[in-house]
PDB file of C-alpha atoms in Angstrom:
ATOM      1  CA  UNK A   1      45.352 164.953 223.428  1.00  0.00           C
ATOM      2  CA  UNK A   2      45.230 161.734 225.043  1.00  0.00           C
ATOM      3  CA  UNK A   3      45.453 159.843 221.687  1.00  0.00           C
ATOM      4  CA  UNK A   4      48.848 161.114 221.259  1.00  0.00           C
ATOM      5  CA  UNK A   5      51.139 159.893 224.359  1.00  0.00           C
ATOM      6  CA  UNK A   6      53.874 161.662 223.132  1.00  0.00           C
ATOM      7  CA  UNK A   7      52.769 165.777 223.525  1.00  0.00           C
ATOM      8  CA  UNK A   8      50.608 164.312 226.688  1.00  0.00           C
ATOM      9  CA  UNK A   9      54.045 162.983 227.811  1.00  0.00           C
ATOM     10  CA  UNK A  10      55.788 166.552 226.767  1.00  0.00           C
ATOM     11  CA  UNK A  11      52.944 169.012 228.270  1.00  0.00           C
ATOM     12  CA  UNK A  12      53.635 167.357 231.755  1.00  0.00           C
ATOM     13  CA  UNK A  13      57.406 167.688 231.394  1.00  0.00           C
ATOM     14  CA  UNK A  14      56.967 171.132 230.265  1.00  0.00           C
ATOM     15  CA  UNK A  15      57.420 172.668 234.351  1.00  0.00           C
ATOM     16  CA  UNK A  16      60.258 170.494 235.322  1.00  0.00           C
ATOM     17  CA  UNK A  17      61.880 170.655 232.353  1.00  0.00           C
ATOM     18  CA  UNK A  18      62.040 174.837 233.087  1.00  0.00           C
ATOM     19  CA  UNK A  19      63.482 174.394 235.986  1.00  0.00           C
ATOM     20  CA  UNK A  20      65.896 171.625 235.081  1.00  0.00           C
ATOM     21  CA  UNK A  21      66.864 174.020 232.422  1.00  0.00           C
ATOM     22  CA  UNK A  22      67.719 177.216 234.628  1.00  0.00           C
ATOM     23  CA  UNK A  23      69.804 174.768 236.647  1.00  0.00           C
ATOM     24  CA  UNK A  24      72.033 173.288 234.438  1.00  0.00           C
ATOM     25  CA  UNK A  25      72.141 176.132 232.806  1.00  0.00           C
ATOM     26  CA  UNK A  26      73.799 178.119 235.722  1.00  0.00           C
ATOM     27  CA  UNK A  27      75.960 175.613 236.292  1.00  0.00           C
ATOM     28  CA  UNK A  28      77.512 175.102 232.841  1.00  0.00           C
ATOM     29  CA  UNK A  29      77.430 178.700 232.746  1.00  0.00           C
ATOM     30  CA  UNK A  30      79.273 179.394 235.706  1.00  0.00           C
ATOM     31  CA  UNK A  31      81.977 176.411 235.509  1.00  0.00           C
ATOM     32  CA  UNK A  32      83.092 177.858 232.102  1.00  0.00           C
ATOM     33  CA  UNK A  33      83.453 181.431 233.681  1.00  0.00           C
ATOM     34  CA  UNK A  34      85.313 179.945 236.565  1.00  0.00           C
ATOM     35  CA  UNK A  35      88.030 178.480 234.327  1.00  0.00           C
ATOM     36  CA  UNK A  36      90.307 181.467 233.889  1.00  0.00           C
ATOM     37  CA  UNK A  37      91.037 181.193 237.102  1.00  0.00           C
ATOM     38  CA  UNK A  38      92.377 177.570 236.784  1.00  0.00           C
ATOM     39  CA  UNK A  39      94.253 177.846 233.190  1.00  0.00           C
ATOM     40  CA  UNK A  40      97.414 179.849 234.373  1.00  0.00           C
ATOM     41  CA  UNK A  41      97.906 176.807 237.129  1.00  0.00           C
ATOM     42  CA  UNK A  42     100.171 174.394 235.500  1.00  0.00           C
ATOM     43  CA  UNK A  43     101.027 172.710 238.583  1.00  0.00           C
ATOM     44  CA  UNK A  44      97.292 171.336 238.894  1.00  0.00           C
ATOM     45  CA  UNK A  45      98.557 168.027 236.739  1.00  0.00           C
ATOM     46  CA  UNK A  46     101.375 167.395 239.427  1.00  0.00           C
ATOM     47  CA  UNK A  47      98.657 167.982 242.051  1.00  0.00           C
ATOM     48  CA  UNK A  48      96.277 165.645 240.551  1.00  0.00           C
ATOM     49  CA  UNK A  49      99.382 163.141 239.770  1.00  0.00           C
ATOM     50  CA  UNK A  50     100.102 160.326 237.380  1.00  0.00           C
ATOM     51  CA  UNK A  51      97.241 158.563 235.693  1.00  0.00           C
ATOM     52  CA  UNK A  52      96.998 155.990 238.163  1.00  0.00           C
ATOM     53  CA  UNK A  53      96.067 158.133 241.012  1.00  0.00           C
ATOM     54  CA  UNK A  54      92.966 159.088 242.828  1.00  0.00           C
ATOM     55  CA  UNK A  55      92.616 162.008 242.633  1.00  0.00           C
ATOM     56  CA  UNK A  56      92.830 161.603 238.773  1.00  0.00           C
ATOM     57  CA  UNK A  57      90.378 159.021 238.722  1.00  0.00           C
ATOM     58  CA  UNK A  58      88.000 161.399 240.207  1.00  0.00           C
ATOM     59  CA  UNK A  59      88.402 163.851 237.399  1.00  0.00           C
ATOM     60  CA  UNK A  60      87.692 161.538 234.325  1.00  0.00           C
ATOM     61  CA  UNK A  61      91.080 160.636 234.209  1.00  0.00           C
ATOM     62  CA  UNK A  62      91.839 163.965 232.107  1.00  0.00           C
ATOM     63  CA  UNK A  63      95.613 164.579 230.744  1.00  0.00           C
ATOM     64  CA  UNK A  64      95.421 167.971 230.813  1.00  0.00           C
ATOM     65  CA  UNK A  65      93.045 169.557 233.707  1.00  0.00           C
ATOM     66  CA  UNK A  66      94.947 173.076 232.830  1.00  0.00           C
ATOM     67  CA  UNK A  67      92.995 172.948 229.384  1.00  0.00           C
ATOM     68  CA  UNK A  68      89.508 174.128 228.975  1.00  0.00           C
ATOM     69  CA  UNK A  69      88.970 170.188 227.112  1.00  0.00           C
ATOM     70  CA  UNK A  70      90.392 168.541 230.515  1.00  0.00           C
ATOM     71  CA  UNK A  71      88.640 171.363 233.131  1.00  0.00           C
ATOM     72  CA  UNK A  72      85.250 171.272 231.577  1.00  0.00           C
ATOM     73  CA  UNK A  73      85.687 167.175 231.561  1.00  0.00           C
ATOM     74  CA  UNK A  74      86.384 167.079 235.031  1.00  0.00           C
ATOM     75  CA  UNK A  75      83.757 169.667 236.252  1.00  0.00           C
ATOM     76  CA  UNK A  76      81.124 168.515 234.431  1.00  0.00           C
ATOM     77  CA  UNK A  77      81.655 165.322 232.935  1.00  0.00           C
ATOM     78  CA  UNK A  78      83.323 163.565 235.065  1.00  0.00           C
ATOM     79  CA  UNK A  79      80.557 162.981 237.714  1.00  0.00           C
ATOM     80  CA  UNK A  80      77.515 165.987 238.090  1.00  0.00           C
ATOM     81  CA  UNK A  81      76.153 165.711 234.215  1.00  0.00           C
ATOM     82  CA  UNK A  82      75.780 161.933 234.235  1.00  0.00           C
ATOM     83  CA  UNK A  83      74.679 161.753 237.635  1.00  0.00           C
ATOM     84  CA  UNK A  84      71.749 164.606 236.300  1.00  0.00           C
ATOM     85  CA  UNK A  85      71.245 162.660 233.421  1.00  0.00           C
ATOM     86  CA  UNK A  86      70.782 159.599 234.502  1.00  0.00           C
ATOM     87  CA  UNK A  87      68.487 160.564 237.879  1.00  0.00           C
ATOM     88  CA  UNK A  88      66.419 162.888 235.141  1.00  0.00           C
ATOM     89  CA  UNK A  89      65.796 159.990 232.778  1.00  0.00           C
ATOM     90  CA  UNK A  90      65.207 157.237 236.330  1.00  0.00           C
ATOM     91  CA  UNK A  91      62.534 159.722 237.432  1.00  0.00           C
ATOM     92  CA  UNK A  92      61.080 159.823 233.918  1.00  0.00           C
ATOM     93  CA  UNK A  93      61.016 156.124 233.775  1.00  0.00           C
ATOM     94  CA  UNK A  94      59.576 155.562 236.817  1.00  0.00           C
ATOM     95  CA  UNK A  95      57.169 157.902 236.838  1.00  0.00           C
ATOM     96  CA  UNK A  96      55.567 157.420 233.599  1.00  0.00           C
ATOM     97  CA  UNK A  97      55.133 153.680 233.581  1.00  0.00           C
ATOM     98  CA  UNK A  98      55.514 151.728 236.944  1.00  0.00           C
ATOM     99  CA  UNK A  99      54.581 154.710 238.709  1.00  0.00           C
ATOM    100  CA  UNK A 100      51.247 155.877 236.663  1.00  0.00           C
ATOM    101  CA  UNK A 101      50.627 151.835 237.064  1.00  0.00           C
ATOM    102  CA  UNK A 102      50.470 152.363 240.728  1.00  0.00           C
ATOM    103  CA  UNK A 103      49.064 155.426 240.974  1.00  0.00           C
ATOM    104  CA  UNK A 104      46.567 153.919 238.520  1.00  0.00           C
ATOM    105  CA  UNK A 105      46.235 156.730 235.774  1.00  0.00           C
ATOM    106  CA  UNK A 106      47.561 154.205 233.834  1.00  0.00           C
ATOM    107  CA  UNK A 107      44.185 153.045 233.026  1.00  0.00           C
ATOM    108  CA  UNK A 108      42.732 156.024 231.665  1.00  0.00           C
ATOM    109  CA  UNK A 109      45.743 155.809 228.931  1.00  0.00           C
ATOM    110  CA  UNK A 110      44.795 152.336 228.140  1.00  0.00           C
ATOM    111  CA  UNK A 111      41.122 153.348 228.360  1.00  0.00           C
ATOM    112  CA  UNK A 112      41.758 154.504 225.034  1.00  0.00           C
ATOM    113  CA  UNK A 113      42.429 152.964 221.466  1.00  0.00           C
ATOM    114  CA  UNK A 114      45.942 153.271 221.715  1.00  0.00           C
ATOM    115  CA  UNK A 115      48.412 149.749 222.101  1.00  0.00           C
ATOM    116  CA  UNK A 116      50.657 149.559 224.623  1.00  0.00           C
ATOM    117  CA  UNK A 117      53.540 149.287 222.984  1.00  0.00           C
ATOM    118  CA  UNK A 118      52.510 152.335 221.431  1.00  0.00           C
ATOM    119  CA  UNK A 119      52.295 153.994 224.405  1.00  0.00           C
ATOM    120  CA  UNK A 120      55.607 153.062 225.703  1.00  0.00           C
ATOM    121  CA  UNK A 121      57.108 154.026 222.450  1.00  0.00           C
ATOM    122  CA  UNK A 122      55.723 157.835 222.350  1.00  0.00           C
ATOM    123  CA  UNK A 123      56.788 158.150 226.267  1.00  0.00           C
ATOM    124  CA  UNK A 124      60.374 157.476 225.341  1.00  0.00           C
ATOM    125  CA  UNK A 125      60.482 159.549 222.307  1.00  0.00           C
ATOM    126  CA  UNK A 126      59.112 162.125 225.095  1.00  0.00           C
ATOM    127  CA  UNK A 127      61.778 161.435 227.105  1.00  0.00           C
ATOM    128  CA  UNK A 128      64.486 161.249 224.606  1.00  0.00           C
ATOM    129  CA  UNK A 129      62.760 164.694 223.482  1.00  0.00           C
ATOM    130  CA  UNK A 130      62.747 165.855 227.469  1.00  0.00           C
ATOM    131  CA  UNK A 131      66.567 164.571 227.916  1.00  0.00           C
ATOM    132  CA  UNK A 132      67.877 166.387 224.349  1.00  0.00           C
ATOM    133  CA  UNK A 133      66.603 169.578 225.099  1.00  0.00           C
ATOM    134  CA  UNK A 134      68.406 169.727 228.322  1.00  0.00           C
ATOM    135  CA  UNK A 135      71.115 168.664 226.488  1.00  0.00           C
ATOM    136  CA  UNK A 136      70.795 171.973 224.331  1.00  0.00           C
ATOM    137  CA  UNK A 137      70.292 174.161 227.457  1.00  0.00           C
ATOM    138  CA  UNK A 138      73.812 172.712 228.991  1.00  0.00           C
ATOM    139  CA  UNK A 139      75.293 173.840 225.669  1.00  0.00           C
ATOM    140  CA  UNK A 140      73.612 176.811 225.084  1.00  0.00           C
ATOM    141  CA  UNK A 141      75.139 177.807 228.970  1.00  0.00           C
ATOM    142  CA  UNK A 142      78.421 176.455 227.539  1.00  0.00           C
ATOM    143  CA  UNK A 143      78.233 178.233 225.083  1.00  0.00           C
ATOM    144  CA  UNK A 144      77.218 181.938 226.602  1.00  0.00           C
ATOM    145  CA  UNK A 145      80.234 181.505 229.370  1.00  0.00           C
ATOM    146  CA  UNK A 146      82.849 180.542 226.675  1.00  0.00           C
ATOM    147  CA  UNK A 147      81.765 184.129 224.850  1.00  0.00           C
ATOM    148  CA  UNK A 148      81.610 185.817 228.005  1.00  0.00           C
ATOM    149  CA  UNK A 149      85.229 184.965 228.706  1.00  0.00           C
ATOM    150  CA  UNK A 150      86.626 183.760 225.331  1.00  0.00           C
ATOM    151  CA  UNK A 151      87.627 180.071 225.730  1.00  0.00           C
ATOM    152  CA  UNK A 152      89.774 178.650 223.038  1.00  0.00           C
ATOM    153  CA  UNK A 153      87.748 174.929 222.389  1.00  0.00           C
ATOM    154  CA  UNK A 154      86.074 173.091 219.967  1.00  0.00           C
ATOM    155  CA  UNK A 155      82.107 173.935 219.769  1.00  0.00           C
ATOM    156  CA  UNK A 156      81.998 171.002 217.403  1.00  0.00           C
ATOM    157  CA  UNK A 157      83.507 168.569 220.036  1.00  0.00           C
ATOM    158  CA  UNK A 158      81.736 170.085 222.915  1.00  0.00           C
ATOM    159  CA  UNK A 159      78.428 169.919 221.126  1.00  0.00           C
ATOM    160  CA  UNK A 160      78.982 166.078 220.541  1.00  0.00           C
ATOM    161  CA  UNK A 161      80.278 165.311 224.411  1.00  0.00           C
ATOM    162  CA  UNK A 162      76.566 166.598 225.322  1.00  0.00           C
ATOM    163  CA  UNK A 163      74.838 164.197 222.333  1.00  0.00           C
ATOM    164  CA  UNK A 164      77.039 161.729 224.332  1.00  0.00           C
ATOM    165  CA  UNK A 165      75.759 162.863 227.893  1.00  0.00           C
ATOM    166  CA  UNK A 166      72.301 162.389 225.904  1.00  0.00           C
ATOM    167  CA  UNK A 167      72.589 159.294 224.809  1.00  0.00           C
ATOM    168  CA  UNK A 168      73.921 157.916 228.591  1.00  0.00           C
ATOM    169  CA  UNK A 169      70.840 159.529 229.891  1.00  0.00           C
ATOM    170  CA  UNK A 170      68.594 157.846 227.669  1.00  0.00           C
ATOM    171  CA  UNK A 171      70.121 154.284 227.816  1.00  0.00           C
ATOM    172  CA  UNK A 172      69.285 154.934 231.757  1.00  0.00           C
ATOM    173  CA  UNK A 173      65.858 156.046 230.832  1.00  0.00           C
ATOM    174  CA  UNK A 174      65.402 152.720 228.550  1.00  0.00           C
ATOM    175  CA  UNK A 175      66.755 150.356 231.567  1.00  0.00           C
ATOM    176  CA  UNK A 176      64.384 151.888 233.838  1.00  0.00           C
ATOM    177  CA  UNK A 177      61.313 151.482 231.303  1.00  0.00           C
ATOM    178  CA  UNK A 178      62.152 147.655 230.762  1.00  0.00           C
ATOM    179  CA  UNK A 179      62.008 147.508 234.392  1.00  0.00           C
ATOM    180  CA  UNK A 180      58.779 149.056 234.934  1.00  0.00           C
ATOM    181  CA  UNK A 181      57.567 147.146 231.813  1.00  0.00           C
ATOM    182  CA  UNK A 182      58.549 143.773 233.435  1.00  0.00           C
ATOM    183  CA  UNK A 183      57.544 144.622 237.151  1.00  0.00           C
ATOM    184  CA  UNK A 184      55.328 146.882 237.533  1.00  0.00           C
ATOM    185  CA  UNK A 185      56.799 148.461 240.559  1.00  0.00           C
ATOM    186  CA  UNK A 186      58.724 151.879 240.786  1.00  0.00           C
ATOM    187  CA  UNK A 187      61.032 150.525 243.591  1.00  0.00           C
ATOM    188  CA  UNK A 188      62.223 147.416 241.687  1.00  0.00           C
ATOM    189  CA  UNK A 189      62.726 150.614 238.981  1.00  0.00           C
ATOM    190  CA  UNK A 190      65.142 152.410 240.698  1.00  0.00           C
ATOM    191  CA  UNK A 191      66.649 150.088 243.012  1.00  0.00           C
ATOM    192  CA  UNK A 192      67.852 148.523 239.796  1.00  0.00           C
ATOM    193  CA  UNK A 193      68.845 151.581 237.734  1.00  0.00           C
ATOM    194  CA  UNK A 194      69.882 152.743 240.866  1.00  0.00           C
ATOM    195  CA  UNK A 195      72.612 149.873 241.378  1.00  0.00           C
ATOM    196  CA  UNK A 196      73.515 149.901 237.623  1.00  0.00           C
ATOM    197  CA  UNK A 197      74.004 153.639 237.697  1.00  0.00           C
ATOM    198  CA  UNK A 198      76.636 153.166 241.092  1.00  0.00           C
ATOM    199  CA  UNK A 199      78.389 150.401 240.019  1.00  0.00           C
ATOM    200  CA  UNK A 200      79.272 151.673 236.408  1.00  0.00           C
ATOM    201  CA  UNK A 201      80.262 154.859 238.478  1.00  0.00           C
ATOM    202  CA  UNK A 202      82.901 152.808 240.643  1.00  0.00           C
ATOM    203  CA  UNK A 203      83.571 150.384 237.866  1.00  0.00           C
ATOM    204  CA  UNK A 204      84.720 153.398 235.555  1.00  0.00           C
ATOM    205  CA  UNK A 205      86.487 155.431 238.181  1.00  0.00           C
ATOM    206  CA  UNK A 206      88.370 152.877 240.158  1.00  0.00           C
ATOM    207  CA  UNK A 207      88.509 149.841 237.088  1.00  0.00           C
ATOM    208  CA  UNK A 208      91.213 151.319 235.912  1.00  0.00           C
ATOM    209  CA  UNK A 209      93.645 151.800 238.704  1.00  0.00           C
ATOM    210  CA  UNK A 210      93.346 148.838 240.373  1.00  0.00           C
ATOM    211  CA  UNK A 211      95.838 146.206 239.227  1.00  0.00           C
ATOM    212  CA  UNK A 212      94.019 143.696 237.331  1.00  0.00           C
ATOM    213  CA  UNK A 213      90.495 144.962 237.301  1.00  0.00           C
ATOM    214  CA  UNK A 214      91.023 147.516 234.324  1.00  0.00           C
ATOM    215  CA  UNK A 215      89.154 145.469 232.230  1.00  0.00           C
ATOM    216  CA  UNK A 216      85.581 146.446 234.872  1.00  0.00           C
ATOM    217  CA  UNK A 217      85.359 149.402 232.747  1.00  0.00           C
ATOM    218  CA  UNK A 218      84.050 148.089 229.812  1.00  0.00           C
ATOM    219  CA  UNK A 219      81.117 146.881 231.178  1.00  0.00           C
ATOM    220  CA  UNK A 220      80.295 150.261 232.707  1.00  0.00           C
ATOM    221  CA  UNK A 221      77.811 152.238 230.235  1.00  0.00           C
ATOM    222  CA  UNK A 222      79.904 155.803 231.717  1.00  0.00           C
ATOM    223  CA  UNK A 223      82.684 154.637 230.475  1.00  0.00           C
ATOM    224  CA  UNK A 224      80.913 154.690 226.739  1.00  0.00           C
ATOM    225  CA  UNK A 225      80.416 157.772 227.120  1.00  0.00           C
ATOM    226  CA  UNK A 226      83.405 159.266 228.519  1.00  0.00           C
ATOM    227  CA  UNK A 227      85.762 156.590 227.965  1.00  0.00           C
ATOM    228  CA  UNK A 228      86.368 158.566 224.576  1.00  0.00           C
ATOM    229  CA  UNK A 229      87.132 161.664 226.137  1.00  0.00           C
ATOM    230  CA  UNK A 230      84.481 163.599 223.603  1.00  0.00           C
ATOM    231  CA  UNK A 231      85.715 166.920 224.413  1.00  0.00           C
ATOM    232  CA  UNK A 232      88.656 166.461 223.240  1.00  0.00           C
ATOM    233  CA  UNK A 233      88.348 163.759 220.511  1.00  0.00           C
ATOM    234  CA  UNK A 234      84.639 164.376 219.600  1.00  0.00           C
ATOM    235  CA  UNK A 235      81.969 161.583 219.706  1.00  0.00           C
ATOM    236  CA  UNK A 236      83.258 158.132 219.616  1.00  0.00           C
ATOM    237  CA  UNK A 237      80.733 156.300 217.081  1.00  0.00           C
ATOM    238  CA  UNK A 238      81.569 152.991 218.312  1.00  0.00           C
ATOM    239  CA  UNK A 239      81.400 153.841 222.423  1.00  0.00           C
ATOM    240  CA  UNK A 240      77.997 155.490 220.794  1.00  0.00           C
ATOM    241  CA  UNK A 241      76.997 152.176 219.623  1.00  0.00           C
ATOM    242  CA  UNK A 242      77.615 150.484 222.739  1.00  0.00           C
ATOM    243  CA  UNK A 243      74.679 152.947 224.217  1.00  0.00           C
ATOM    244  CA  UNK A 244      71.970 152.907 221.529  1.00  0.00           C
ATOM    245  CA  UNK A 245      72.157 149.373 221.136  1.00  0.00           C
ATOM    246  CA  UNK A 246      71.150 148.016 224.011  1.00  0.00           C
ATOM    247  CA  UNK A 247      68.867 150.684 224.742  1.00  0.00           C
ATOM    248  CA  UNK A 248      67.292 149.716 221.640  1.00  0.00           C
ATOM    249  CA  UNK A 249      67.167 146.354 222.709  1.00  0.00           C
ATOM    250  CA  UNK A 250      65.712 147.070 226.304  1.00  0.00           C
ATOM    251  CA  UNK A 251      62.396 149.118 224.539  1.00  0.00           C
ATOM    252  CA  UNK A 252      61.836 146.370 222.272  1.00  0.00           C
ATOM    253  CA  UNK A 253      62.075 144.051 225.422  1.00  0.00           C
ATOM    254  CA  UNK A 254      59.808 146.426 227.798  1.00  0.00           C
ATOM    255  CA  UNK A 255      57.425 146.800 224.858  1.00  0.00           C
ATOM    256  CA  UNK A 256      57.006 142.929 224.461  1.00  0.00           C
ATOM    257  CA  UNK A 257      56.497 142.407 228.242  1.00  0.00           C
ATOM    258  CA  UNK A 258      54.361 145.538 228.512  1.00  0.00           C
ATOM    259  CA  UNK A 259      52.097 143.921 226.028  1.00  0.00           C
ATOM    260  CA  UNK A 260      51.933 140.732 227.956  1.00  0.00           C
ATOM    261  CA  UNK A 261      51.513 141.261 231.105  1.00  0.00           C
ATOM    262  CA  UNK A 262      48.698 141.636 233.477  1.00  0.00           C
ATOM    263  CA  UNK A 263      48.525 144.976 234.571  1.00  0.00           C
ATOM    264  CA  UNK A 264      47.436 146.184 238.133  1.00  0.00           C
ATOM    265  CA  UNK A 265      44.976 148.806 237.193  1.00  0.00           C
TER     266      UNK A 265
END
């Protein structure tokens, strides 16, 4: 078992990942049943105002929050599925390489005839395993509450907002490896993921009503993944791009530095 990182990696996710599951589950599940309530409120798009406003910002700057595309953006794309995400995939990261480093089970892993870089490589296939199966349990509870109360809306579009939510978790996941890889230390892991994680919040939210900023946006990985409003539009390949490619490059980058450096075990 310990020759092959990868189901070692997925046999100690298997108890969070249940209860991750029943969670997001719920919630997905109960956010779809709560739309009916919401549909037959036109006025909610003069409440929430013009584009430029707050309280729009707040909601993934939806055009329509009356339709199940623009509800189901703001409740749970907007702010609570990439904030899961992206803490899911930071404890993931940190726990599995700077952390096992400091706890020093690291060594038995290395004990063995396995290369680091192989290592690091099956624990992020884990955790791109880990992060796409909650993916499938959010749409799965989607899914259930939009039979349970009949939602007009695109399975194929909704299906490809949660490869998006996926692929935003997993470029967090990759940042927070390199980190670890380079350091060493779980605090310099999520103090930085951490900060990228807020600021591409605030830079996405606020970028674009603030005269002159709008452009803040673009360097915010959120906005690659919501920027393209997938629920309504499906998944943007090119805002997908813009996530796998640098987490792509940040692997390759931990796995070079993992290699190299002198670990404290």
């Amino acid at each position: 078992m310990l020759r092959n990182v990868y189901f070692k990696s997925l046999l100690d996710l298997r108890r969070p990942v249940v209860w991750w599951s029943l969670g997001l589950f719920l919630y997905a599940f109960v956010i779809v049943l709560i739309y009916p309530s919401f549909q037959d409120i036109p006025e909610l798009n003069d409440i929430l105002g013009d584009e430029d406003s707050l309280f729009r910002a707040f909601t993934g700057n939806v055009e329509d929050f009356a339709s199940p595309e623009g509800f189901l953006t703001a409740e749970m794309l907007s702010f609570t599925f990439p904030l899961l995400f992206i803490v899911f995939n930071l404890w993931l990261g940190t726990s599995w390489l700077a952390g096992e480093e400091r706890r020093g089970s690291l060594e038995v892993l290395l004990s063995h005839p396995v290369r680091r870089s192989t290592m690091l490589l099956q624990k992020f296939t884990a955790m791109v395993s880990g992060t796409a199966a909650l993916a499938v349990v959010v749409f799965v509870g989607t899914l259930a509450g939009i039979a349970v109360v009949n939602v007009d809306i695109s399975l194929l579009n909704v299906m490809q907002a949660y490869i998006g939510l996926t692929l935003l978790g997993v470029t967090f996941g990759a940042l927070t490896l390199f980190v670890g890889a380079w350091t060493g230390k779980p605090s310099a892991s999520v103090g930085v993921c951490g900060a990228v994680g807020i600021v591409g919040y605030v830079a996405n939210t606020f970028g674009p009503i603030i005269e002159g900023l709008e452009w803040v946006r673009y360097l915010s990985p959120i906005y690659y993944f919501i920027g393209g409003d997938p629920m309504v539009n499906g998944l943007n390949l090119a805002h997908s791009g813009m996530l796998i490619g640098p987490c792509v490059v940040l692997v390759a980058a931990a796995c070079y530095l993992f290699e190299r450096r002198d670990l404290a075990v």
